[in-house]
Coordinates of C-alpha atoms in Angstrom, one line a residue:
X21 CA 111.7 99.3 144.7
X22 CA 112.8 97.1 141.7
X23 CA 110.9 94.3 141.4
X24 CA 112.7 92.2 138.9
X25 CA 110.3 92.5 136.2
X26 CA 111.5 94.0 133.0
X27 CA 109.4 96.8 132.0
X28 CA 107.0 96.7 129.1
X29 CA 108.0 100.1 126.6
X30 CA 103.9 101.6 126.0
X31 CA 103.2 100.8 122.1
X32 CA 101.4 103.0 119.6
X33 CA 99.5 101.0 117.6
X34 CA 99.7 101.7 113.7
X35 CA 96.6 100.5 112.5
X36 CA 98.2 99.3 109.3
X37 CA 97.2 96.1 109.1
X38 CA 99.9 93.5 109.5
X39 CA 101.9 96.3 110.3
X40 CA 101.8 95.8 114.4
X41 CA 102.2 92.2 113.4
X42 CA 105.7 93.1 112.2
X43 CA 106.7 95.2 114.8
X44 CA 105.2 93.5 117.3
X45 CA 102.8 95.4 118.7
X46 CA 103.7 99.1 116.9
X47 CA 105.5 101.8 117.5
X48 CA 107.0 102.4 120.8
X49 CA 106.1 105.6 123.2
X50 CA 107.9 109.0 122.1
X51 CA 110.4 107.2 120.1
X52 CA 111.6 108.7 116.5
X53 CA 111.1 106.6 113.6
X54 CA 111.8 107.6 110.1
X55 CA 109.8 106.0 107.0
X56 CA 112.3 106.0 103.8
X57 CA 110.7 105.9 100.3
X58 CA 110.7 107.1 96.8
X59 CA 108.1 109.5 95.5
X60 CA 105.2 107.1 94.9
X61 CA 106.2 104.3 97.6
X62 CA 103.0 105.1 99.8
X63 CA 104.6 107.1 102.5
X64 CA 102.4 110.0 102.6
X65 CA 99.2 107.1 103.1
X66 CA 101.0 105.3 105.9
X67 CA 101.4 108.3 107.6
X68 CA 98.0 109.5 107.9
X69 CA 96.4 106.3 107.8
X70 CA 98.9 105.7 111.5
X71 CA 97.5 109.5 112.1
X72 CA 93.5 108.9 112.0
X73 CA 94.1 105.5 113.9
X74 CA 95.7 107.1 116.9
X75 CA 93.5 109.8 117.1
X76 CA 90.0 107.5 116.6
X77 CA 91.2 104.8 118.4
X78 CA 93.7 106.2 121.2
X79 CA 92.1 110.0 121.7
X80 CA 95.4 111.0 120.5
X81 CA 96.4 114.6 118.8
X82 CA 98.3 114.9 115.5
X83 CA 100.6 117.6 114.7
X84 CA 101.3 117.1 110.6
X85 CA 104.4 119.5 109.4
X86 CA 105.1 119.5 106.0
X87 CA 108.2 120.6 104.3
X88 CA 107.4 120.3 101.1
X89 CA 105.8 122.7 98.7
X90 CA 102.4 120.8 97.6
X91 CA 99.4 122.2 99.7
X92 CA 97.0 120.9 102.5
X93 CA 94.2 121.5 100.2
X94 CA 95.8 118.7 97.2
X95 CA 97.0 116.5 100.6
X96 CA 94.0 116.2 101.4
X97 CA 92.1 116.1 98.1
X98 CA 94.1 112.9 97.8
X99 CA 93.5 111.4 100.9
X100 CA 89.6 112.1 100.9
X101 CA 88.9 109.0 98.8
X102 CA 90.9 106.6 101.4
X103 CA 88.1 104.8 104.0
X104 CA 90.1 106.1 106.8
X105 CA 89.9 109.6 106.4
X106 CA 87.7 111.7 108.3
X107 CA 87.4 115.2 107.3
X108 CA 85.4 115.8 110.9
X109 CA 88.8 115.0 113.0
X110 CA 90.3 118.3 111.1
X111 CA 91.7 120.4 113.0
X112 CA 90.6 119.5 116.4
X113 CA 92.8 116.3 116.5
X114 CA 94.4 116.2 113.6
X115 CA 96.6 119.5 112.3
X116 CA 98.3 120.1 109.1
X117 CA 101.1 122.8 109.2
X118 CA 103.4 123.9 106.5
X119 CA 106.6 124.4 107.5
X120 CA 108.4 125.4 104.2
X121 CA 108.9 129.2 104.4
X122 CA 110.3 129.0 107.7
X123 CA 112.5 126.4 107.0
X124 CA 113.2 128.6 103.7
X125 CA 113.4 131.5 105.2
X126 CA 115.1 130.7 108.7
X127 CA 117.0 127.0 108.0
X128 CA 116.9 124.6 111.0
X129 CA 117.3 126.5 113.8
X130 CA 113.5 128.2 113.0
X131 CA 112.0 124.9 112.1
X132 CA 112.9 123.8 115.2
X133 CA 112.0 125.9 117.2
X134 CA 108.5 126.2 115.1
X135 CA 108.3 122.5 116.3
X136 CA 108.7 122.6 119.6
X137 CA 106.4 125.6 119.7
X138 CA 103.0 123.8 117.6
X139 CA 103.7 120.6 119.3
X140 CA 103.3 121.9 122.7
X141 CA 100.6 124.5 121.6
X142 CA 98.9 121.3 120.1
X143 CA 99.5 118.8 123.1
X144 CA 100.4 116.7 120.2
X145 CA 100.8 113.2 121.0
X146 CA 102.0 112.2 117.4
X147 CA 104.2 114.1 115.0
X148 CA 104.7 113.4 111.6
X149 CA 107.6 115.6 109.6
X150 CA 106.7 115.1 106.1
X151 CA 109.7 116.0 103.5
X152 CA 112.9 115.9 105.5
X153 CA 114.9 116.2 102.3
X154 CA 113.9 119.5 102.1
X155 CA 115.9 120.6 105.9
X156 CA 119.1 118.6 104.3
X157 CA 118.7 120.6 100.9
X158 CA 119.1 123.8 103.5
X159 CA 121.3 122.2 106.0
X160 CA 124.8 123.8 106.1
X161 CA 126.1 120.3 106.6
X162 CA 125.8 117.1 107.4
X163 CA 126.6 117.4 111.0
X164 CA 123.9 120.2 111.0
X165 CA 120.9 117.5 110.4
X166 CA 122.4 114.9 112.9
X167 CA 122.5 118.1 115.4
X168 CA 118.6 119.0 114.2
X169 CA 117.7 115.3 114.6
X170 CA 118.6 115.0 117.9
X171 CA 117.0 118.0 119.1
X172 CA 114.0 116.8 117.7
X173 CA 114.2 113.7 119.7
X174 CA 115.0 115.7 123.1
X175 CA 112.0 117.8 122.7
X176 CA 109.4 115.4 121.6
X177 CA 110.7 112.6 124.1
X178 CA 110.3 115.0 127.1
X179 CA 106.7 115.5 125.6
X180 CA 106.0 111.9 125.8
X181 CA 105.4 112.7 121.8
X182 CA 106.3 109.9 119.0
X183 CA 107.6 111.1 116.0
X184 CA 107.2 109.9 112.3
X185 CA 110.1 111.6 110.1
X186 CA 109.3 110.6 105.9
X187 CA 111.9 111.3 103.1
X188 CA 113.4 110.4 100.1
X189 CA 116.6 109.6 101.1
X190 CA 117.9 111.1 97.8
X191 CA 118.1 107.4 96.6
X192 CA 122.0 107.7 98.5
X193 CA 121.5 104.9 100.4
X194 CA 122.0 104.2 104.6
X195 CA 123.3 108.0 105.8
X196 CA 124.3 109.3 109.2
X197 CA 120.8 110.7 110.3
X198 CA 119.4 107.2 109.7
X199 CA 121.3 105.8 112.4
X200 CA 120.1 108.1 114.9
X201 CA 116.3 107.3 114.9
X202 CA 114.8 104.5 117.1
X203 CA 113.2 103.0 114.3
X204 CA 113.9 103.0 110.6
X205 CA 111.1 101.4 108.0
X206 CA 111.5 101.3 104.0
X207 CA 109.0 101.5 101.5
X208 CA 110.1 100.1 98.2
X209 CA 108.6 99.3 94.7
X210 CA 110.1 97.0 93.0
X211 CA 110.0 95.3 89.5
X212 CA 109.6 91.9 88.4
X213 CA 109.1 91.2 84.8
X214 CA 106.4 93.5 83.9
X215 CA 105.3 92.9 87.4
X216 CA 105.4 95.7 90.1
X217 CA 105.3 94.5 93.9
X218 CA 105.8 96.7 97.0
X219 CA 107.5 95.5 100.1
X220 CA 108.2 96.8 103.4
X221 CA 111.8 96.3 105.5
X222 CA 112.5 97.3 108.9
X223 CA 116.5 98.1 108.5
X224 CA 116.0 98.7 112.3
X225 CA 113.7 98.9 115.7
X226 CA 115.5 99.7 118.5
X227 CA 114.4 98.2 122.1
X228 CA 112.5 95.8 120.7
X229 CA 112.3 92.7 118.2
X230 CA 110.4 92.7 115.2
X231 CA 110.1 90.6 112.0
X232 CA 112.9 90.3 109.7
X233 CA 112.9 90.5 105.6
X234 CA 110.8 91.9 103.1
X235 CA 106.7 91.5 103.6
X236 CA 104.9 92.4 100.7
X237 CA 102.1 95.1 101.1
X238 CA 99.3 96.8 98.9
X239 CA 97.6 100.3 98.9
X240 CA 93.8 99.5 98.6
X241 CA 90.8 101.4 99.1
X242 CA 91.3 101.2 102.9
X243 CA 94.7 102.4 102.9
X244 CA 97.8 100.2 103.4
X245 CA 98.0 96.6 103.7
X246 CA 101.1 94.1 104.8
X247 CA 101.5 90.6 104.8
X248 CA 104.3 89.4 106.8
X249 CA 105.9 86.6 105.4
X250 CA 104.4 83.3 105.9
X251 CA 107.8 81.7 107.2
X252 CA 107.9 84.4 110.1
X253 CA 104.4 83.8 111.1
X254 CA 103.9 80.3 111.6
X255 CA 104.2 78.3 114.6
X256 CA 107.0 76.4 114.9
X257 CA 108.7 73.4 116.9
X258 CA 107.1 69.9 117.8
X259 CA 103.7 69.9 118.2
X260 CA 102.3 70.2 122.1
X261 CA 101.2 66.3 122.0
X262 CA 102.0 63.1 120.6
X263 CA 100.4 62.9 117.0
X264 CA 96.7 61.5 117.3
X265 CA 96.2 58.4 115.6
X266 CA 92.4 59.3 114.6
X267 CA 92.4 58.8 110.8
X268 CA 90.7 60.9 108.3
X269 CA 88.8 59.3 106.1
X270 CA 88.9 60.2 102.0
X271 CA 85.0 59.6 101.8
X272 CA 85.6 57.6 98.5
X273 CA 85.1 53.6 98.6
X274 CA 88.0 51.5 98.2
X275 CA 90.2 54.5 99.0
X276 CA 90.1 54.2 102.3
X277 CA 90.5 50.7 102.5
X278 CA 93.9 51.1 100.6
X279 CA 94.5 54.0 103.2
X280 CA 94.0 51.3 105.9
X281 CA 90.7 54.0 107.1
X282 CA 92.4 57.1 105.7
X283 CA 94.5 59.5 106.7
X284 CA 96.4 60.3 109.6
X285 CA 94.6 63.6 111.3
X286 CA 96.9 66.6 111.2
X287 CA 98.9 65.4 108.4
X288 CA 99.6 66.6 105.2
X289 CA 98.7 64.9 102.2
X290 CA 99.6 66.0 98.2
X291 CA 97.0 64.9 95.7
X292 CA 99.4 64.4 92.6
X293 CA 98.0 64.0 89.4
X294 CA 97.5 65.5 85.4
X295 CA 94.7 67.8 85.0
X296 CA 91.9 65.8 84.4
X297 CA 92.5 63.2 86.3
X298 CA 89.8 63.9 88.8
X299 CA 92.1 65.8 92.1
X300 CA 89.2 68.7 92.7
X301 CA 86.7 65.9 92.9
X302 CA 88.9 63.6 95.4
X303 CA 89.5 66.6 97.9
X304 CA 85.6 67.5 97.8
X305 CA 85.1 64.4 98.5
X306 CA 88.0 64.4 101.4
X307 CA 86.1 67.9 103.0
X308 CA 82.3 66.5 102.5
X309 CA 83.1 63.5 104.6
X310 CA 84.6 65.5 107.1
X311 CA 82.2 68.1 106.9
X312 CA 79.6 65.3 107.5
X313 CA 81.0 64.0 110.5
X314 CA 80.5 67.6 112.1
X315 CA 84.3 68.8 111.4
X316 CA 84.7 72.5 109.9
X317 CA 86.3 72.6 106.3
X318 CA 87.2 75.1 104.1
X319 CA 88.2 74.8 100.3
X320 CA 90.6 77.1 99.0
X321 CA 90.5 77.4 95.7
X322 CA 91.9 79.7 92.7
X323 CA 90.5 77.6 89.9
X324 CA 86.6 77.1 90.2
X325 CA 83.9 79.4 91.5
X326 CA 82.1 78.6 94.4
X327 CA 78.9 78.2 92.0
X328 CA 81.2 76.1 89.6
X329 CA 82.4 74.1 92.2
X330 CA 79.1 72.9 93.9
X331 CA 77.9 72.5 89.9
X332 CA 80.8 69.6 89.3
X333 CA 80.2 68.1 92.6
X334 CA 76.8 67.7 91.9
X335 CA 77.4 65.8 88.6
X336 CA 79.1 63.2 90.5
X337 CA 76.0 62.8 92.7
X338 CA 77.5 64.8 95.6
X339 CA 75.3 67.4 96.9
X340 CA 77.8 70.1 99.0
X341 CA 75.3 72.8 99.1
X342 CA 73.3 71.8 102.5
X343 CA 76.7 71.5 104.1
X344 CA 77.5 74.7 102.8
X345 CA 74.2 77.0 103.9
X346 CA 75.0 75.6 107.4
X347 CA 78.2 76.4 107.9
X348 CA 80.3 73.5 108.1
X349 CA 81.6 73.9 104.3
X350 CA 83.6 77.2 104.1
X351 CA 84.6 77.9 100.6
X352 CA 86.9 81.0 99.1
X353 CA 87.9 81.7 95.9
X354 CA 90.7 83.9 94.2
X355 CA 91.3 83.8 90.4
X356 CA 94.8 82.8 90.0
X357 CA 96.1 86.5 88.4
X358 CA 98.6 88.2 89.6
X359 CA 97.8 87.3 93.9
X360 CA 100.8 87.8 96.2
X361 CA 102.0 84.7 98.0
X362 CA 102.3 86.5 101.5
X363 CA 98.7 87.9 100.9
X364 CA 97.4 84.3 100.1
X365 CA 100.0 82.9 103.7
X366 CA 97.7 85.7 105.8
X367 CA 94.6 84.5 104.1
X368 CA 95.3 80.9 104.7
X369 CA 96.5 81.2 108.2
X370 CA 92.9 83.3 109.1
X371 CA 91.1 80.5 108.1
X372 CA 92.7 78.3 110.2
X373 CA 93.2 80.3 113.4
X374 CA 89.8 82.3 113.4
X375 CA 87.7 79.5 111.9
X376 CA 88.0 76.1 113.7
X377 CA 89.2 74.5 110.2
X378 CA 89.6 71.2 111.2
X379 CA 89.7 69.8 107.4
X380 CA 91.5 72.4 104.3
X381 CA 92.1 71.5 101.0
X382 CA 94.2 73.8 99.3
X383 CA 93.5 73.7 95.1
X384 CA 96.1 74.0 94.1
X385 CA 99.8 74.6 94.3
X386 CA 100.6 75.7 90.7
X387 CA 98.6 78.8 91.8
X388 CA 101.0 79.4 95.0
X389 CA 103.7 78.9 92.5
X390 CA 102.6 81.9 89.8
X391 CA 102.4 83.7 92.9
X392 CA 105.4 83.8 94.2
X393 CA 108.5 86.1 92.8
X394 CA 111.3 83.7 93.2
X395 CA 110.3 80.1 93.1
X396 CA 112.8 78.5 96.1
X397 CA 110.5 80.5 98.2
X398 CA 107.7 78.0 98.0
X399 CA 109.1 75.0 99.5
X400 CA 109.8 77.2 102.4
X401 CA 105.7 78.7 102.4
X402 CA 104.6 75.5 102.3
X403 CA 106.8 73.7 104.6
X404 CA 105.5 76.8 107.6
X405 CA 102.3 76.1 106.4
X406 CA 102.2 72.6 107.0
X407 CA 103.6 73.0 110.4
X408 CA 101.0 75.6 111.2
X409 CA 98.5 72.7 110.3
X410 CA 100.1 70.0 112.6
X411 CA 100.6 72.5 115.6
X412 CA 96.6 73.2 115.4
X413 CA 95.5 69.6 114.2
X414 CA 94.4 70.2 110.9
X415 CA 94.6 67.9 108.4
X416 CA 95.4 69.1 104.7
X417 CA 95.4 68.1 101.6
X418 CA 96.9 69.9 98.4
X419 CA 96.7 69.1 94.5
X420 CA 100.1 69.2 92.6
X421 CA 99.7 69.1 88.5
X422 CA 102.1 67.3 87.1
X423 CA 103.1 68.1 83.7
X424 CA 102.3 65.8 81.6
X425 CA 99.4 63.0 81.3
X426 CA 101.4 60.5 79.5
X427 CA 104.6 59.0 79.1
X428 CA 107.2 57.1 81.2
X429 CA 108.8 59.8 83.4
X430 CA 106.8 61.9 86.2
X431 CA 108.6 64.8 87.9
X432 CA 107.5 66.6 91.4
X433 CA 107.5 70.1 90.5
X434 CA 109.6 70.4 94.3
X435 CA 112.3 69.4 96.3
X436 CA 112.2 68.0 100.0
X437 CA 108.9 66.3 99.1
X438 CA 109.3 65.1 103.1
X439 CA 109.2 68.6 104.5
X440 CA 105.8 69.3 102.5
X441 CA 104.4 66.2 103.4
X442 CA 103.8 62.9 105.1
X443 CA 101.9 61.4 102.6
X444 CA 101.3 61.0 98.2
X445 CA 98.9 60.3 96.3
X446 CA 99.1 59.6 92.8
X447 CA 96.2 59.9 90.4
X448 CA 96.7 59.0 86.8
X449 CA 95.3 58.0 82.9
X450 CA 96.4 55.2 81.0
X451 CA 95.5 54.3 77.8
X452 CA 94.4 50.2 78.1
X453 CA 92.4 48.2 75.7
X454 CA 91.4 51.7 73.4
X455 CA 90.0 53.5 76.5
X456 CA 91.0 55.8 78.7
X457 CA 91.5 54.3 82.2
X458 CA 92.1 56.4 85.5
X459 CA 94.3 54.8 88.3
X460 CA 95.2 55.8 91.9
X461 CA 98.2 55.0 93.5
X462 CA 99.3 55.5 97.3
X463 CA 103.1 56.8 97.3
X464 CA 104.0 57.6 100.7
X465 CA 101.5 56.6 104.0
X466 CA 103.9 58.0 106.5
X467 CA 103.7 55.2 110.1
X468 CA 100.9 53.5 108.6
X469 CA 100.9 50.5 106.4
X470 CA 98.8 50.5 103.4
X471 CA 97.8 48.8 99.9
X472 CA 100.4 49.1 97.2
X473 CA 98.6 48.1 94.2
X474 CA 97.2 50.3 91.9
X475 CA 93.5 50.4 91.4
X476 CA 91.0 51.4 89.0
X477 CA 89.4 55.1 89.9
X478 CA 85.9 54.9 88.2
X479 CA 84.1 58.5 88.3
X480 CA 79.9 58.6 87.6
X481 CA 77.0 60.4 88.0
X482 CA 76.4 57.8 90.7
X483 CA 80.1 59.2 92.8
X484 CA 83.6 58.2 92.8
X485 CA 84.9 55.1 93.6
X486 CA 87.8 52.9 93.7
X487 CA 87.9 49.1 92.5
X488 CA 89.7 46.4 91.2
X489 CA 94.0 46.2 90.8
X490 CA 95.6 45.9 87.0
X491 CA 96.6 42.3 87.7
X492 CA 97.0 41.1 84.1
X493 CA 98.5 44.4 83.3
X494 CA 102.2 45.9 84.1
X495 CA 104.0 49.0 83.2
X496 CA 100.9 51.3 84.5
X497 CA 102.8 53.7 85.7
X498 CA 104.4 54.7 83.1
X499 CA 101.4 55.6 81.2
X500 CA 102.3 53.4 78.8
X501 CA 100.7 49.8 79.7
X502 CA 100.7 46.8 78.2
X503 CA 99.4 43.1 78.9
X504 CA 101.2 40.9 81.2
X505 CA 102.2 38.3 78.6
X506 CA 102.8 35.9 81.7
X507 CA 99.0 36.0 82.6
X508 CA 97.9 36.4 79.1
X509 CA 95.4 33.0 78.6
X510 CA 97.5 32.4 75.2
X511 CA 100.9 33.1 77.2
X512 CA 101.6 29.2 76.6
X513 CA 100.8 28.6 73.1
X514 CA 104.1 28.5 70.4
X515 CA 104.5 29.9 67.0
X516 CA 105.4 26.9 64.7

């Protein structure tokens, strides 16, 4: 009796992690997939690291045929090291078999049938075929692969087995065979300058939607790693109520009085400003108030140690480290080398969806920018990011360096300012009377009115704080001030 409910396809997870995020929930039952990659791409790794997962974590059975020539005992010499290996799984659950002479000795027709004979023998739930270049190196032609493809897929389908097919490709690009499989996955390395990133593509998934473009991925200790680009993970549309119009405040006097009691919750502010000019400070502040109100908040830093961190806070009389030991202060820290923008989108997305961030400052984006390979992307990672933060109700707040600390002209280092943002803050030196005199500015307040003149931003041992405006004092924004001769008590007096 139909019913009228579609039915589900049974997944095989992968165990790669933020691979079943891409393909939405793994492989699917008995289905072929291929995985296409140079020598060196990781293949060989993502194979086994899918094989132990489905046998330790599904009570599945592996049948591993290899084509090529290199033997079990170097395979798994190199795989030994890897945290997901477990020699005590061999060969009750997970079989290697080498393949090659019969495929040398009797072409497709005996590796087939070899295949259909272990996997049954083996009650194999998972097949991998490692080196298919080696049956089209023997194939008598192209139509003979398509015809061994397909009977590969018959017999293992009936079996209810899934089947993983790795090769080279011969670096000839999309070929017949490739259109066959359910499911076809590339592994790639590429180069960037003298940098080398790897990046999976899913060319195709058949019966099923998964996520499109390039996601960046790593081979650690643990085996394979993906990060699916940010854009594709976060949520999107309106958020699911009216925005809140609870303010967050900055935790610095005068500040919030200018901020007519802070900012709006769930909005996005950029802290813009020279180095120097005291941002790190104003966004411990911003997470120490919130923190003290009972709110979880997480720095995200690429610049200062932890220990480095709660040493300049406490300079300016702020002690973070209670907050800290109990919880309500998260801090992480990644020096700002060579990190992979996708890797920091996954890391910054955990913290707020497994956490309960309520408050994040994120210092700072110059670090997001070195990260990523081509810089249009960032306007893009940063404009899912802040949506991911007003879907969930967390308010954030980002530095921006500007590049220089004096002189008339000030440039955003982006474009669509509105799309990152709903509000700016500008933090600044000026050179006044032979001193060096810090200023803060509010830009943009989006739906909220708020003070327009710029005031003095004193920083002490005793804390920060915000004061009195320039009154007798124009061109401050410049950088380059200068008396307002109109105020000036000698303004009236004439040179005779």
């Amino acid at each position: 009796m139909n019913t009228g409910t579609p039915r589900v396809a049974e997944r095989i997870p992968t165990g790669i992690p933020g691979l079943d995020t891409v393909l939405h929930g793994g492989f699917r039952k008995a289905r072929t997939y291929m995985l296409l990659g140079m020598p060196g791409s990781g293949k060989t790794i993502f194979a086994n690291q899918v094989c132990f997962h489905h046998v330790r974590h599904q009570g599945g059975r592996v049948l591993y045929m290899t084509l090529l020539a290199e033997s079990h005992t170097e395979l798994v010499g190199n795989l030994s090291s890897l945290s997901f290996f477990d020699s005590n799984l061999l060969p009750s659950s997970i079989t290697y078999l080498s393949a090659f002479t019969v495929l040398e000795q009797g072409g497709l027709d005996a590796l087939a049938d070899l295949i259909r004979k272990e996997t049954k023998a083996h009650q194999a739930t998972l097949l991998v075929l490692d080196g298919l270049v080696a049956a089209e190196e023997v194939a008598s032609s192209q139509q003979a692969i398509k015809k061994f493809i397909h009977g590969l897929q018959v017999v293992t389908g009936l079996m209810g087995c899934t089947t993983l097919i790795l090769t080279t490709g011969r670096g000839q690009g999309l070929r017949a065979e490739h259109t066959m499989v359910d499911g076809l996955l590339l592994l790639r390395q590429r180069m960037f300058g003298a940098r080398a990133v790897r990046e999976l593509f899913v060319r195709k998934f058949r019966g099923s939607s998964h996520l499109l473009g390039k996601h960046s991925f790593e081979i650690t200790q643990d085996g394979i790693v993906i990060y699916p680009r940010m854009e594709t993970l976060a949520q999107s549309g309106p958020p699911p109520s009216p925005p809140s119009s609870a303010k967050c405040a900055m935790g610095v006097a005068g500040l919030d009085a200018m901020l007519n009691g802070g900012v709006a919750q769930g909005s996005t502010t950029i802290l813009l400003g020279p180095s120097g000019s005291g941002k790190t400070l104003l966004g411990l502040n911003f997470l120490a108030e919130g923190a003290r109100q009972g709110e979880r908040v997480h720095y995200f830093a690429f610049y200062d140690s932890p220990e480095r961190m709660v040493s300049q806070a406490a300079g300016i009389g702020l002690d973070l480290k209670p907050l800290i030991d109990r919880g309500d202060f998260e801090v992480s820290f990644r020096p700002p080398t060579e990190n992979l923008l996708d890797k920091l989108g996954v890391q910054l997305l955990d913290t707020i969806r497994t956490h309960g961030v309520r408050r994040l400052f994120l210092d700072g984006y110059d670090a997001l920018r070195r990260a990523a390979l081509r810089q249009s992307r960032v306007a893009r990672f940063l404009a899912a990011l802040v949506n991911e933060c007003r879907m969930r109700g967390v308010t954030l707040l980002y530095s921006v360096e500007t590049t220089s600390s004096f002189g008339p002209e000030v440039r955003f280092p982006m474009k669509g300012i509105s799309m990152v943002a709903e509000n700016v803050l500008y933090v600044r030196h000026a050179e006044l009377d032979g001193q060096l005199r810090r200023f803060i500015a509010v830009l943009k307040l989006r739906n909220s009115a708020h003070d327009r003149a710029l005031r003095e931003l004193n920083i002490s041992s005793k804390g920060m704080e915000v004061t009195d405006t320039f009154a007798d004092v124009e061109m401050m924004m410049t950088g380059l001030p200068r008396k307002n001769a109109s105020r000036h008590p000698d303004s009236g007096r004439r040179e005779k």
